[in-house]
Amino acid sequence: MLVTSLLPLLSRYSLGVDLIAGPNGTVTLTIIPRKADSKSPTLESSEARPISITATAAEIDAELARGADGALGQLIATRKTLADQIVEQRQADEDAKAAAAEAAKAKSAKTAAAKPPEPTSPPKIQTPTSPPADAKPDQPATLF
C-alpha cells in the first residue's frame, strides 16, 4: 500500500523512506523527495521538504489504505499539482526570456539599418594653392 500511495511522487522524484520506532508503539514514517536525476532542475525548498507521519503502525496502515482520499494521498496530490505549476512557470519564464532576446535583436537590427553609415576617413579640407584675387604682391596676406 505504501508504494501505491507514493507512485505520484515517484514519477517526479527519487524518494528516501525512513522508519523510526518511537515510544508507546508509535512509528514515524518520513518520506524525503530528492532529484530524480542529474538532468532535472534543482528542487524548490517546498518540493524538497520531507513528509513525516507519526502514529501507531495500525493507524499509518489505515491511513495508507485510504489511498488518494487519505491525508498522505491528498498531500501528495497537492505537491504534484504545485510541482506541475512550478514546471509550467519555469517554462513560461524561459519562453519570456527567449521572446525578450528576440525582440532586442530585432530592435537593434532595425536601428542599425536606419543609421547612415559612418565615414571611414575624415573629410579632406582643400587649401587654396593660389593667392586670393584681391591680393597685392607687396603686402602679406591676412585672414581678416
Tab-separated table of C-alpha atoms in Angstrom:
chain	number	residue	atom	x	y	z
A	1	MET	CA	0.000	0.000	0.000
A	2	LEU	CA	2.872	2.399	0.726
A	3	VAL	CA	4.400	2.105	-2.723
A	4	THR	CA	0.989	2.536	-4.394
A	5	SER	CA	0.437	5.725	-2.372
A	6	LEU	CA	3.849	7.072	-3.375
A	7	LEU	CA	3.573	6.402	-7.138
A	8	PRO	CA	2.562	10.009	-7.987
A	9	LEU	CA	5.711	11.263	-6.249
A	10	LEU	CA	7.904	8.552	-7.785
A	11	SER	CA	7.052	9.812	-11.261
A	12	ARG	CA	8.847	13.085	-10.477
A	13	TYR	CA	11.272	12.405	-7.629
A	14	SER	CA	13.578	9.821	-6.176
A	15	LEU	CA	12.299	9.127	-2.673
A	16	GLY	CA	14.022	8.239	0.549
A	17	VAL	CA	11.936	6.495	3.201
A	18	ASP	CA	12.841	6.474	6.880
A	19	LEU	CA	11.010	4.479	9.578
A	20	ILE	CA	11.734	5.156	13.231
A	21	ALA	CA	10.178	3.343	16.193
A	22	GLY	CA	9.016	5.738	18.885
A	23	PRO	CA	7.693	5.428	22.429
A	24	ASN	CA	4.369	3.720	23.231
A	25	GLY	CA	4.237	1.750	19.969
A	26	THR	CA	4.367	4.803	17.696
A	27	VAL	CA	6.196	4.859	14.404
A	28	THR	CA	7.441	7.865	12.451
A	29	LEU	CA	7.347	7.445	8.672
A	30	THR	CA	9.377	10.095	6.826
A	31	ILE	CA	9.356	10.395	3.035
A	32	ILE	CA	12.159	12.540	1.586
A	33	PRO	CA	11.841	13.769	-2.029
A	34	ARG	CA	15.110	14.091	-3.969
A	35	LYS	CA	16.074	14.981	-7.519
A	36	ALA	CA	15.167	12.124	-9.860
A	37	ASP	CA	18.304	12.548	-11.972
A	38	SER	CA	21.120	14.997	-12.614
A	39	LYS	CA	19.288	16.499	-15.625
A	40	SER	CA	16.217	17.583	-13.659
A	41	PRO	CA	16.206	21.122	-12.250
A	42	THR	CA	17.051	21.700	-8.628
A	43	LEU	CA	14.157	21.229	-6.258
A	44	GLU	CA	12.422	24.195	-4.706
A	45	SER	CA	12.560	24.199	-0.904
A	46	SER	CA	8.838	23.427	-0.773
A	47	GLU	CA	9.339	20.393	-3.008
A	48	ALA	CA	12.259	19.022	-1.012
A	49	ARG	CA	10.544	19.273	2.373
A	50	PRO	CA	10.150	15.800	3.909
A	51	ILE	CA	6.704	14.379	4.631
A	52	SER	CA	6.528	12.952	8.122
A	53	ILE	CA	3.735	10.946	9.780
A	54	THR	CA	3.862	9.848	13.414
A	55	ALA	CA	1.220	7.384	14.609
A	56	THR	CA	0.840	3.749	15.563
A	57	ALA	CA	1.639	1.215	12.873
A	58	ALA	CA	-2.068	0.319	12.605
A	59	GLU	CA	-3.064	3.993	12.150
A	60	ILE	CA	-0.433	4.513	9.451
A	61	ASP	CA	-1.602	1.334	7.663
A	62	ALA	CA	-5.223	2.529	7.878
A	63	GLU	CA	-4.295	5.958	6.507
A	64	LEU	CA	-2.335	4.434	3.640
A	65	ALA	CA	-5.259	2.107	2.876
A	66	ARG	CA	-7.434	5.174	2.211
A	67	GLY	CA	-5.224	5.863	-0.838
A	68	ALA	CA	-5.877	9.183	-2.578
A	69	ASP	CA	-8.580	10.079	-0.023
A	70	GLY	CA	-6.188	9.795	2.917
A	71	ALA	CA	-4.040	12.576	4.289
A	72	LEU	CA	-0.897	11.253	2.605
A	73	GLY	CA	-2.690	10.861	-0.734
A	74	GLN	CA	-4.085	14.399	-0.572
A	75	LEU	CA	-0.714	15.821	0.418
A	76	ILE	CA	0.981	14.000	-2.457
A	77	ALA	CA	-1.678	15.212	-4.921
A	78	THR	CA	-1.231	18.789	-3.705
A	79	ARG	CA	2.540	18.579	-4.023
A	80	LYS	CA	2.224	17.112	-7.520
A	81	THR	CA	-0.066	19.985	-8.534
A	82	LEU	CA	2.368	22.528	-7.091
A	83	ALA	CA	5.316	20.836	-8.804
A	84	ASP	CA	3.428	20.939	-12.124
A	85	GLN	CA	2.790	24.647	-11.598
A	86	ILE	CA	6.486	25.229	-10.897
A	87	VAL	CA	7.438	23.417	-14.116
A	88	GLU	CA	4.915	25.469	-16.092
A	89	GLN	CA	6.189	28.693	-14.525
A	90	ARG	CA	9.800	27.815	-15.330
A	91	GLN	CA	8.824	27.106	-18.943
A	92	ALA	CA	6.898	30.386	-19.177
A	93	ASP	CA	9.935	32.187	-17.744
A	94	GLU	CA	12.245	30.607	-20.341
A	95	ASP	CA	9.786	31.469	-23.135
A	96	ALA	CA	9.587	35.087	-21.946
A	97	LYS	CA	13.391	35.355	-21.825
A	98	ALA	CA	13.659	33.973	-25.361
A	99	ALA	CA	10.978	36.374	-26.625
A	100	ALA	CA	12.700	39.342	-24.966
A	101	ALA	CA	16.036	38.357	-26.525
A	102	GLU	CA	14.414	38.088	-29.969
A	103	ALA	CA	12.733	41.484	-29.531
A	104	ALA	CA	16.036	43.078	-28.506
A	105	LYS	CA	17.762	41.514	-31.515
A	106	ALA	CA	15.076	42.784	-33.875
A	107	LYS	CA	15.201	46.273	-32.345
A	108	SER	CA	18.997	46.504	-32.616
A	109	ALA	CA	18.888	45.252	-36.218
A	110	LYS	CA	16.211	47.841	-37.040
A	111	THR	CA	18.163	50.739	-35.530
A	112	ALA	CA	21.379	49.595	-37.212
A	113	ALA	CA	19.633	49.526	-40.599
A	114	ALA	CA	18.169	53.032	-40.102
A	115	LYS	CA	21.514	54.619	-39.173
A	116	PRO	CA	23.574	56.132	-42.042
A	117	PRO	CA	26.958	54.536	-42.495
A	118	GLU	CA	29.787	56.245	-40.679
A	119	PRO	CA	32.579	57.690	-42.885
A	120	THR	CA	35.740	55.665	-42.731
A	121	SER	CA	38.126	58.613	-43.028
A	122	PRO	CA	37.768	62.299	-42.138
A	123	PRO	CA	36.824	64.638	-44.992
A	124	LYS	CA	39.735	66.390	-46.695
A	125	ILE	CA	39.893	70.155	-46.442
A	126	GLN	CA	41.078	71.783	-49.608
A	127	THR	CA	43.533	74.555	-49.116
A	128	PRO	CA	43.868	77.184	-51.804
A	129	THR	CA	47.113	76.957	-53.713
A	130	SER	CA	46.860	80.364	-55.320
A	131	PRO	CA	46.534	83.756	-53.579
A	132	PRO	CA	43.126	85.472	-53.478
A	133	ALA	CA	42.154	87.632	-56.413
A	134	ASP	CA	42.445	90.915	-54.494
A	135	ALA	CA	45.875	90.139	-53.024
A	136	LYS	CA	48.608	92.696	-53.568
A	137	PRO	CA	52.130	91.439	-54.224
A	138	ASP	CA	53.831	93.909	-51.885
A	139	GLN	CA	51.586	93.173	-48.834
A	140	PRO	CA	51.335	89.994	-46.798
A	141	ALA	CA	48.045	88.019	-46.953
A	142	THR	CA	45.776	88.338	-43.907
A	143	LEU	CA	42.911	86.372	-42.615
A	144	PHE	CA	40.820	89.449	-41.992
